[in-house]
mmCIF file of C-alpha atoms in Angstrom:
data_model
loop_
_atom_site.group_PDB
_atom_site.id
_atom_site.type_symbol
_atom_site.label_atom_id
_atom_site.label_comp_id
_atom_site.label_asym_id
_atom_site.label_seq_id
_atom_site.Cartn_x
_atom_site.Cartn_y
_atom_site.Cartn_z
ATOM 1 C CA UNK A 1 -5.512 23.782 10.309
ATOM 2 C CA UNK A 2 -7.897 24.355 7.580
ATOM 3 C CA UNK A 3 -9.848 20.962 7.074
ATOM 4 C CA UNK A 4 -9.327 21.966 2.846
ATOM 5 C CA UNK A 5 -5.617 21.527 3.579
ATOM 6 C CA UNK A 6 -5.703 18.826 5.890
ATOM 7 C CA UNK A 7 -7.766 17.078 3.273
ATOM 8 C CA UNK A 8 -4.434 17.688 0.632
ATOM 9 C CA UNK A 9 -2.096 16.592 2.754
ATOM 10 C CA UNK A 10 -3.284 13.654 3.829
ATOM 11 C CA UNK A 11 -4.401 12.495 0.395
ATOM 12 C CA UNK A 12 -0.844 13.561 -1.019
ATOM 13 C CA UNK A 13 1.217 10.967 1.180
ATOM 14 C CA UNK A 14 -2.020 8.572 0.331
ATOM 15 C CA UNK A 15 -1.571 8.417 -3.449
ATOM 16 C CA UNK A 16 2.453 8.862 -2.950
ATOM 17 C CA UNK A 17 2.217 5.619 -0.699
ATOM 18 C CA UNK A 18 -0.263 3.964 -3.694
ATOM 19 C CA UNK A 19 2.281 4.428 -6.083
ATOM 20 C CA UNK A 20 4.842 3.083 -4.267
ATOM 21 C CA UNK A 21 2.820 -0.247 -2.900
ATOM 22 C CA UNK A 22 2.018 -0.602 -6.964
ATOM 23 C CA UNK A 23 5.127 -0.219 -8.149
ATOM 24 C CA UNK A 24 6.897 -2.534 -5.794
ATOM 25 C CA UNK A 25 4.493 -5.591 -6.799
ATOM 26 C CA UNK A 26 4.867 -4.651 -10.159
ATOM 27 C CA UNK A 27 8.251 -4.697 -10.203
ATOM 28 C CA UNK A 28 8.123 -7.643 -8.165
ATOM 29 C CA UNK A 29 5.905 -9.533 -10.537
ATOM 30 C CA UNK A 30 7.878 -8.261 -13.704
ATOM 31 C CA UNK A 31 11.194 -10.051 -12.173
ATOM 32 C CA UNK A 32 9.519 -13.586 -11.196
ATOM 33 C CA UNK A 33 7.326 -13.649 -14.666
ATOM 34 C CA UNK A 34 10.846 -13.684 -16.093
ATOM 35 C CA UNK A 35 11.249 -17.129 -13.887
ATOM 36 C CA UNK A 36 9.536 -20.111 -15.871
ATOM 37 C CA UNK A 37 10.176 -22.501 -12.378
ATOM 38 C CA UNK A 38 8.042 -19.788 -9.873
ATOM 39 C CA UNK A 39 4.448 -21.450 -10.171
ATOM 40 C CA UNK A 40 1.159 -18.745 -10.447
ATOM 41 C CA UNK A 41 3.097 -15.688 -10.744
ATOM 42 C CA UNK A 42 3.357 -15.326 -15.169
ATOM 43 C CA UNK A 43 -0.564 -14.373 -14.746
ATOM 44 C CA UNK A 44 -1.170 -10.474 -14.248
ATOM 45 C CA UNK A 45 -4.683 -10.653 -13.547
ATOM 46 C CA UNK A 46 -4.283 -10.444 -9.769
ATOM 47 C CA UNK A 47 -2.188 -7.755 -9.905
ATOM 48 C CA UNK A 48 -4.690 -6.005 -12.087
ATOM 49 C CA UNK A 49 -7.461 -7.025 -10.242
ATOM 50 C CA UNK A 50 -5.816 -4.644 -7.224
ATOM 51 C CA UNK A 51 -4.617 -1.525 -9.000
ATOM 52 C CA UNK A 52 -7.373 -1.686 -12.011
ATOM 53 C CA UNK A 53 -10.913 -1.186 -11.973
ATOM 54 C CA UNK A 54 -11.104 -3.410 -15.265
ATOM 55 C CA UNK A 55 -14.002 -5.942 -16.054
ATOM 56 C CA UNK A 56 -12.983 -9.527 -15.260
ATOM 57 C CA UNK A 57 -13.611 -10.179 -18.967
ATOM 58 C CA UNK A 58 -10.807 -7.435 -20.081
ATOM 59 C CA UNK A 59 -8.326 -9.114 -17.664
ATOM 60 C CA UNK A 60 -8.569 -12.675 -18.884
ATOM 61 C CA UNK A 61 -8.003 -11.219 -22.415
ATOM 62 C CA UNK A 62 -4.616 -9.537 -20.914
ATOM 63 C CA UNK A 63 -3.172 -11.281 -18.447
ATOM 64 C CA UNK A 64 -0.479 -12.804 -20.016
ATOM 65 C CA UNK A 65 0.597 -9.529 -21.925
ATOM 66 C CA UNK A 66 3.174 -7.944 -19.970
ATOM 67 C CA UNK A 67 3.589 -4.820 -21.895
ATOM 68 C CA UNK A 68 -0.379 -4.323 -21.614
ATOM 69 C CA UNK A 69 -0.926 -4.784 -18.314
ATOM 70 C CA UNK A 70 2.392 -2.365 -17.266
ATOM 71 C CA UNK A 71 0.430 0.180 -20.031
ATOM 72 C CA UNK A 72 -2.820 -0.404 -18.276
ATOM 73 C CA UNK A 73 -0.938 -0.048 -15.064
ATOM 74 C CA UNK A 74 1.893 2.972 -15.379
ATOM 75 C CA UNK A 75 0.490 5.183 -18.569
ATOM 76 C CA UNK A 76 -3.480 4.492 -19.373
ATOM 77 C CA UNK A 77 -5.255 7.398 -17.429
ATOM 78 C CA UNK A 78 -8.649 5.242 -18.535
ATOM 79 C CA UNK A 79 -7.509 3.596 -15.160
ATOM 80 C CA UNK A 80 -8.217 5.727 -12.326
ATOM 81 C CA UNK A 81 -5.281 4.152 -10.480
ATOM 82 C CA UNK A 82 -2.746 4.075 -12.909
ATOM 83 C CA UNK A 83 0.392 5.340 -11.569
ATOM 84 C CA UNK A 84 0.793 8.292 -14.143
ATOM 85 C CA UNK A 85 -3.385 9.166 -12.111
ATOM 86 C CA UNK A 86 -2.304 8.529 -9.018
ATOM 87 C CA UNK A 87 0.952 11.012 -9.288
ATOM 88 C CA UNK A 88 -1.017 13.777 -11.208
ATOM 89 C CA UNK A 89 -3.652 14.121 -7.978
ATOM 90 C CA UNK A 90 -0.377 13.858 -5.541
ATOM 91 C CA UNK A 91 1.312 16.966 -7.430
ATOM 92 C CA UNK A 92 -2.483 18.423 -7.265
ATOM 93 C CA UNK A 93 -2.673 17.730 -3.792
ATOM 94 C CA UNK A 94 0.988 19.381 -3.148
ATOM 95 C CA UNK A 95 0.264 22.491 -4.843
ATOM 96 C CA UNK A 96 -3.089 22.987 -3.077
ATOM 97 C CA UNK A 97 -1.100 22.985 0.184
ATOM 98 C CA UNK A 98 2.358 24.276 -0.661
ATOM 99 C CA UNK A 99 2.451 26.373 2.176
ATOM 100 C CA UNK A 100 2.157 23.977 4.422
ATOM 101 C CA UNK A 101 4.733 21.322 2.850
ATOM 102 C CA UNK A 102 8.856 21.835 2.167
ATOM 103 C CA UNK A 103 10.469 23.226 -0.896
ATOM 104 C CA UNK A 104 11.936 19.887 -1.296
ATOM 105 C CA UNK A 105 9.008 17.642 -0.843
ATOM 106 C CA UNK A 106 7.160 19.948 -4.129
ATOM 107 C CA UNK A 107 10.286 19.602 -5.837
ATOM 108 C CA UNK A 108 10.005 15.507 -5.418
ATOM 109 C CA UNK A 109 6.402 15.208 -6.142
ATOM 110 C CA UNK A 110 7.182 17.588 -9.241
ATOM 111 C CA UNK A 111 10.265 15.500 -10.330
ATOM 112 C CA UNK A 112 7.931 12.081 -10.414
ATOM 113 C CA UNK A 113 4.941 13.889 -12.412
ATOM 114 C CA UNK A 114 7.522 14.721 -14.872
ATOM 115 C CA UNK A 115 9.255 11.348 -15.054
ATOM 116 C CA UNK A 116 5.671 9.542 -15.253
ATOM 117 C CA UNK A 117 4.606 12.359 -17.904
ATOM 118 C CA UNK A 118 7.602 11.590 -20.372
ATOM 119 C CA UNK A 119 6.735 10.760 -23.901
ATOM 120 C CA UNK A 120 9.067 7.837 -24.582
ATOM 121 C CA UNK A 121 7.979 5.267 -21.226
ATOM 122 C CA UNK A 122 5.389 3.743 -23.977
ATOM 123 C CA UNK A 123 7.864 3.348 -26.133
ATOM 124 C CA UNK A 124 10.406 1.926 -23.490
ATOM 125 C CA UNK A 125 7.426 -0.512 -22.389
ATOM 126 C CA UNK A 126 6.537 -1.841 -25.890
ATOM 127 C CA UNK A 127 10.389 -2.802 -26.168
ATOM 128 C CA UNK A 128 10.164 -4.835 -23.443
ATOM 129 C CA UNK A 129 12.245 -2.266 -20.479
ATOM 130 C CA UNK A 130 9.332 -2.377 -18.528
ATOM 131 C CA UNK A 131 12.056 -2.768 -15.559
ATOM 132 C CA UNK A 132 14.242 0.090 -17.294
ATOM 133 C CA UNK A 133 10.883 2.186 -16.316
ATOM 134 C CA UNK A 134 10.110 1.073 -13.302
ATOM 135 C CA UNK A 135 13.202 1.771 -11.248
ATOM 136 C CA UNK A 136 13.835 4.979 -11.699
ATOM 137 C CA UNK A 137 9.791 5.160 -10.369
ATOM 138 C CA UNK A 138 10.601 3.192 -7.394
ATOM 139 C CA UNK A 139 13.836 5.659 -6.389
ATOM 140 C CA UNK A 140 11.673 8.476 -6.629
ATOM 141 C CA UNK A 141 8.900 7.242 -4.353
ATOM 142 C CA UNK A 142 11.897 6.063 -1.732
ATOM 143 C CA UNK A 143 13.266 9.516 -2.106
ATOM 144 C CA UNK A 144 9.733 11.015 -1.383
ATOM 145 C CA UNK A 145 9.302 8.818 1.677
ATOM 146 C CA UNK A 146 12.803 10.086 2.485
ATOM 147 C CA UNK A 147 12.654 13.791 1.759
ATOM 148 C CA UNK A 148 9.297 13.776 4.243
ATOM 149 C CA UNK A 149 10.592 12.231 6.756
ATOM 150 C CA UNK A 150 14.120 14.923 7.037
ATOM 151 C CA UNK A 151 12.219 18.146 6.042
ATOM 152 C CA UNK A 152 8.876 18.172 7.105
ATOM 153 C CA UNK A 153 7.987 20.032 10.635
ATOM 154 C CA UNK A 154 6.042 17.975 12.921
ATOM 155 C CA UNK A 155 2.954 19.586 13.336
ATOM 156 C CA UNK A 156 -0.357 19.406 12.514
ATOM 157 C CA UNK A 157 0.355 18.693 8.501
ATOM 158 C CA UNK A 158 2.904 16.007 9.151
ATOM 159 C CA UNK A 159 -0.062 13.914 11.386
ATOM 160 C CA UNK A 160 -2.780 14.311 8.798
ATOM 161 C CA UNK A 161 0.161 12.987 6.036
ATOM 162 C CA UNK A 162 0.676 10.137 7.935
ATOM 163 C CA UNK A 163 -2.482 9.619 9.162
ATOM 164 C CA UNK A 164 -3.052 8.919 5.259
ATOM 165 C CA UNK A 165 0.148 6.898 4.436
ATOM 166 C CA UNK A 166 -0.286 4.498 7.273
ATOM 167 C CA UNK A 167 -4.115 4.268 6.375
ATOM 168 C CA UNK A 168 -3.362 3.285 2.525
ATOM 169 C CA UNK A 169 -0.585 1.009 3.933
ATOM 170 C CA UNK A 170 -2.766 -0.883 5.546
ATOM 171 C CA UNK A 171 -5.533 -1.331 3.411
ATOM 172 C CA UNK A 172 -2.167 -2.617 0.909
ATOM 173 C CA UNK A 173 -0.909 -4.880 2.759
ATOM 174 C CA UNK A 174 -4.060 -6.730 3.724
ATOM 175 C CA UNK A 175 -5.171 -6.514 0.133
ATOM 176 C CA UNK A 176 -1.656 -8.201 -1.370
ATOM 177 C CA UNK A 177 -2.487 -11.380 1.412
ATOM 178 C CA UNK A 178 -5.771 -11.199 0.509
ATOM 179 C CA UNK A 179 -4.233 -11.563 -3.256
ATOM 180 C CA UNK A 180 -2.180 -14.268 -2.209
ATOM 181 C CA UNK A 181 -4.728 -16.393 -0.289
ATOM 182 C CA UNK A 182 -6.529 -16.169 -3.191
ATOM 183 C CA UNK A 183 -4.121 -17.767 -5.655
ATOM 184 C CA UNK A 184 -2.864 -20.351 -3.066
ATOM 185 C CA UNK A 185 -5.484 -21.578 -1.234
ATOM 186 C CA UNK A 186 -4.364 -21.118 1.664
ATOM 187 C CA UNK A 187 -2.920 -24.881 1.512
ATOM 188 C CA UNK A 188 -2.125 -25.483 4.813
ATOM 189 C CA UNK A 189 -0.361 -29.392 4.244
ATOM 190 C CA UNK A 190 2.209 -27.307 1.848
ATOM 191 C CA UNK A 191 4.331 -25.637 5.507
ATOM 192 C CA UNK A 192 7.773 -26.843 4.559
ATOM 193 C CA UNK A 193 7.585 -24.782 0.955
ATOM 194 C CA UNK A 194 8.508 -21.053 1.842
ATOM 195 C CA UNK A 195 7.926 -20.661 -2.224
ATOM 196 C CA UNK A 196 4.592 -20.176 -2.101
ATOM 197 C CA UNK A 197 4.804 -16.842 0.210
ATOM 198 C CA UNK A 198 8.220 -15.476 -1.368
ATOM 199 C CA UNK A 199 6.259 -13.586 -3.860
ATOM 200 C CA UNK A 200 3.887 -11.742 -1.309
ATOM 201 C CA UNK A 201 7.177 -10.939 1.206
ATOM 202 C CA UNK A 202 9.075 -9.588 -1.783
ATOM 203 C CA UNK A 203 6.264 -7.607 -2.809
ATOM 204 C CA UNK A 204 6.322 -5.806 0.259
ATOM 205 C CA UNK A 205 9.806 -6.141 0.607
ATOM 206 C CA UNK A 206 9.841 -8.259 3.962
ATOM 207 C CA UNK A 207 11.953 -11.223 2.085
ATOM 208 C CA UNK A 208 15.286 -10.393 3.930
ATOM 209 C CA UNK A 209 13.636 -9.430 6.874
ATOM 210 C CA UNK A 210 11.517 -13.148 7.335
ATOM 211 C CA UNK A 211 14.731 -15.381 6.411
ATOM 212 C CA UNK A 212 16.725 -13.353 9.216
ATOM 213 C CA UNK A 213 13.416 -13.868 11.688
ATOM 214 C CA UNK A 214 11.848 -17.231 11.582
ATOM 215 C CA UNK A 215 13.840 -20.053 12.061
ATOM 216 C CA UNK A 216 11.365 -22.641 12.169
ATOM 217 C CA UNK A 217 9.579 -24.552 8.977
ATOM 218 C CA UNK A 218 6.137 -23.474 9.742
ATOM 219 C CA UNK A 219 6.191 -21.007 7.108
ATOM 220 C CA UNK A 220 1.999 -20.556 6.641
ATOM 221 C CA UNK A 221 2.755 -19.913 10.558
ATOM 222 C CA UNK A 222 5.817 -17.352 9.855
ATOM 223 C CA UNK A 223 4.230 -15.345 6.970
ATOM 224 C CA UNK A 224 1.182 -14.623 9.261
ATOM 225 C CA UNK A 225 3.111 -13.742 11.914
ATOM 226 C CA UNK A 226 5.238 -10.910 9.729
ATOM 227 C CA UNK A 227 2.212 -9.761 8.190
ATOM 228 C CA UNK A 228 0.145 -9.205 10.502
ATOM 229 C CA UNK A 229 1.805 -8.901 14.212
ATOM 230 C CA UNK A 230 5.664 -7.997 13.732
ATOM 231 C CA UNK A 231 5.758 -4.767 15.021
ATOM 232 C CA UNK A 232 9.498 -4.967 13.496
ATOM 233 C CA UNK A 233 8.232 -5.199 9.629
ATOM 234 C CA UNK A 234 7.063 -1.646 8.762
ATOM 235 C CA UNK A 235 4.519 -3.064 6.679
ATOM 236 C CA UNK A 236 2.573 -5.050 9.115
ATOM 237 C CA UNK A 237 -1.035 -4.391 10.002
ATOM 238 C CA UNK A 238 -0.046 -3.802 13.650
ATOM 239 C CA UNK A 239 2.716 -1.222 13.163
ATOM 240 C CA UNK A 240 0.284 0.858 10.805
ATOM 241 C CA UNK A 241 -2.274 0.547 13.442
ATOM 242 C CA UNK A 242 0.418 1.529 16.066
ATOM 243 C CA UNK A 243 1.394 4.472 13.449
ATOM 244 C CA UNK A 244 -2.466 5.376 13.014
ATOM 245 C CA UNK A 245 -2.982 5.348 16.850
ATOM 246 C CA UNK A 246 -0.283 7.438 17.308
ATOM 247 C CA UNK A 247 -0.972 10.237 14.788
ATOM 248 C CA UNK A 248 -4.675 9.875 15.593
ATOM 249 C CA UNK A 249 -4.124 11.187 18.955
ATOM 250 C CA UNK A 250 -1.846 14.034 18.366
ATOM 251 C CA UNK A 251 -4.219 15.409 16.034
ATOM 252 C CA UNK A 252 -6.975 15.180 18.552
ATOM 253 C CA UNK A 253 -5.882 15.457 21.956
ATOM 254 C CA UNK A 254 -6.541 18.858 23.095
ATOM 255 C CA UNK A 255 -9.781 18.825 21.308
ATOM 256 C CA UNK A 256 -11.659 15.725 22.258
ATOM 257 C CA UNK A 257 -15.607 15.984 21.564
ATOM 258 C CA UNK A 258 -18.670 13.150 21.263
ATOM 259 C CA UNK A 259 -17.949 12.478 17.368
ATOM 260 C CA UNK A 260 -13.873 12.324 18.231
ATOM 261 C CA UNK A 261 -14.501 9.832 20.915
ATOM 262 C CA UNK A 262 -16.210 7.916 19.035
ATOM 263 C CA UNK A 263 -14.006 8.097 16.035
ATOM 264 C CA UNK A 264 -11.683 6.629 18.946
ATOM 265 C CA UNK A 265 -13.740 4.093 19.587
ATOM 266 C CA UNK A 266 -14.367 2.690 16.223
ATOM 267 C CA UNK A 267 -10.534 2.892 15.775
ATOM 268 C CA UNK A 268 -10.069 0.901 19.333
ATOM 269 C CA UNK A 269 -11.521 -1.616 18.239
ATOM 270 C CA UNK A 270 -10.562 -2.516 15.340
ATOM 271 C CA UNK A 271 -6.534 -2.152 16.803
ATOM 272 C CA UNK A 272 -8.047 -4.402 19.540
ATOM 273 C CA UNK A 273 -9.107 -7.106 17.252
ATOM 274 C CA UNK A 274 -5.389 -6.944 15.641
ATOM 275 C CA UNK A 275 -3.805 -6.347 18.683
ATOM 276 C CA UNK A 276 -4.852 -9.406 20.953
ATOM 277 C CA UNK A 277 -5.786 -12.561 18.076
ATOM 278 C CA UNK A 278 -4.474 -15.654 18.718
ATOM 279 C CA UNK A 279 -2.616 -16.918 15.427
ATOM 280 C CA UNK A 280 -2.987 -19.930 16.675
ATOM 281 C CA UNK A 281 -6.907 -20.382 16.332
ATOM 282 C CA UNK A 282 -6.549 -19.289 12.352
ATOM 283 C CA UNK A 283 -7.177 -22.505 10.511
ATOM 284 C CA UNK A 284 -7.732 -22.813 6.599
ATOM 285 C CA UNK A 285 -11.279 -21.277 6.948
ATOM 286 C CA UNK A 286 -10.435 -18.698 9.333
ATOM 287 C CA UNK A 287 -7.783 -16.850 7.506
ATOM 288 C CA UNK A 288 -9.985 -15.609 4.694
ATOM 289 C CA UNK A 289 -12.424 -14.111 6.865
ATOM 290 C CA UNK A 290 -9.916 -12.464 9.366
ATOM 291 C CA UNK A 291 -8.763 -10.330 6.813
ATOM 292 C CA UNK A 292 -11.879 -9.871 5.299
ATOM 293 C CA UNK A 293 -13.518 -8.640 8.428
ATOM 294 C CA UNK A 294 -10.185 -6.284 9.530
ATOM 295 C CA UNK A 295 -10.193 -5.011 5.601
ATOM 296 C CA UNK A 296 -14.151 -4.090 6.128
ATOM 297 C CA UNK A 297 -13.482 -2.358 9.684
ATOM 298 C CA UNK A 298 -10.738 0.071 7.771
ATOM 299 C CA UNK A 299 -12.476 0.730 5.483
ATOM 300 C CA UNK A 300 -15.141 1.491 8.028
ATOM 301 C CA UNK A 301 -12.819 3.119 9.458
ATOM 302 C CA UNK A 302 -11.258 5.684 6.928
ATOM 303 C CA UNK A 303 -14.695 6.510 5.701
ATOM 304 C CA UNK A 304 -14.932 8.207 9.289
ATOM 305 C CA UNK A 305 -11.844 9.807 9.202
ATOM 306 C CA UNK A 306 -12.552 11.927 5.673
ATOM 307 C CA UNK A 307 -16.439 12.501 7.378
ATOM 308 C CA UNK A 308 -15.311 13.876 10.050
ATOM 309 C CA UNK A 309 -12.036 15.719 9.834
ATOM 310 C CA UNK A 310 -12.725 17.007 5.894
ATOM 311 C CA UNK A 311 -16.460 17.283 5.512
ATOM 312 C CA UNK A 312 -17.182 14.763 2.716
ATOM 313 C CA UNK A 313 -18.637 11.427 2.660
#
């Protein structure tokens, strides 16, 4: 395959998989603003601090504006990861390898970039149906993952999309703890109050999934667990490492070289330092930097990937 196609494909299920990480903590965050009792969540700044490359200054000024910050967030192309951005370089993406991807995948991607493009969503978000928006948003990025997963061949093309969608999960899901940590401290006397975490799980939508897991009260413990070990919750570190490993090698396996192995390598371990942690030995202190130091190796990490496989740095 053509390393200029590769390239679209795997950066078409990347911004696809952006949108629909952003739009679920939006959403998320629009519903438990509305809830006066549900502590830390009425700020937008950490939300903004994720999907916006806005000045710390800017934020403080908006944080508390709702409609702004879903603006800044669905609409304002000033934001290079706004969500109207981020579904204009997917339909780019798609059309620069059309060949190579199903009728009805184009005709998703090209339903969203409509949807996002329509006139009246400022209008809808200054009235205060910022949810009325959003959903409609959210179906399409569920029918995308959908409409990939039935009609796309499994070849080459389907590795390199995945290879990207598992990639950007990751680098998600560690950011939204990271997020969390952040605004919570991390306070490890406080492991009776589940509370404190349903935000994060709800944001990516592992709620139903933890109360029908972990029975016991330890929920600092629990959360951990799901988010970074459960190889049941789809949007664990470990199964998008499993998912990376897994594409990784199909893509390369009957054309292993010195710069593939080591690609391998670097990959290894990283999954290694996922794979065989003891959650027990995370204290307070340790948390932080564990998912510092796995966020740094994928990034590491990806920035291989695109040198190698695509010829760019």
């Amino acid at each position: 395959m053509l390393s200029r196609i590769a390239d679209s494909l795997f950066w078409l299920n990347r911004y696809m998989e952006r949108a629909d990480g952003m739009l679920r903590m939006a959403g998320t965050h629009y519903i438990f603003s509305l809830d006066k009792d549900v502590n830390g969540t009425s700020s937008w700044k950490s939300v903004m601090e994720i999907f916006t490359d806005s000045e710390e200054k800017y934020l403080n000024s908006i944080e508390n504006n709702t409609e702004q910050c879903l603006k800044r967030l669905l609409i304002d192309t000033t934001n290079s990861n706004c969500l109207k951005t981020l579904v204009n370089k997917a339909r780019e993406n798609a059309r620069g390898a059309q060949d190579h991807i199903t009728k009805e995948v184009w005709e998703e991607v090209n339903s969203m970039y409509h949807l996002v493009n329509q006139p009246f969503l400022e209008h809808k978000i200054d009235s205060y149906l910022g949810l009325e928006v959003m959903e409609p948003l959210i179906r399409h990025t569920v029918l995308y993952a959908g409409i990939t997963d039935i009609t796309m061949p499994r070849g080459t093309g389907w590795c390199f999309m995945n290879l990207g969608k598992y990639i950007e999960r990751c680098l998600q899901t560690i950011a939204f703890v990271q997020s969390q940590l952040e605004l919570t401290n991390f306070r490890e006397a406080d492991t009776n109050d589940l509370l404190q975490w349903k935000y994060l799980l709800f944001s990516l939508s592992g709620y139903e999934l933890h109360v029908k897991t972990y029975r016991s009260g330890n929920h600092n413990y629990n959360v951990l667990h799901q988010v970074l070990i459960n190889e049941n919750f789809t949007r664990s570190v470990i199964y998008s490492l499993q998912r990376i490993e897994h594409y990784l090698n199909k893509i390369i396996r009957n054309d292993i070289n010195e710069e593939r192995a080591a690609l391998l390598r670097i990959f290894g371990r990283l999954f290694s330092k996922v794979r065989f942690m003891e959650l027990d030995s995370l204290n307070k202190d340790m948390v932080p930097v564990f998912f510092e130091d796995i966020k740094t190796d994928m990034v590491d990490f990806n920035q291989k990937v695109v040198q190698h496989f695509f010829s760019y740095s």
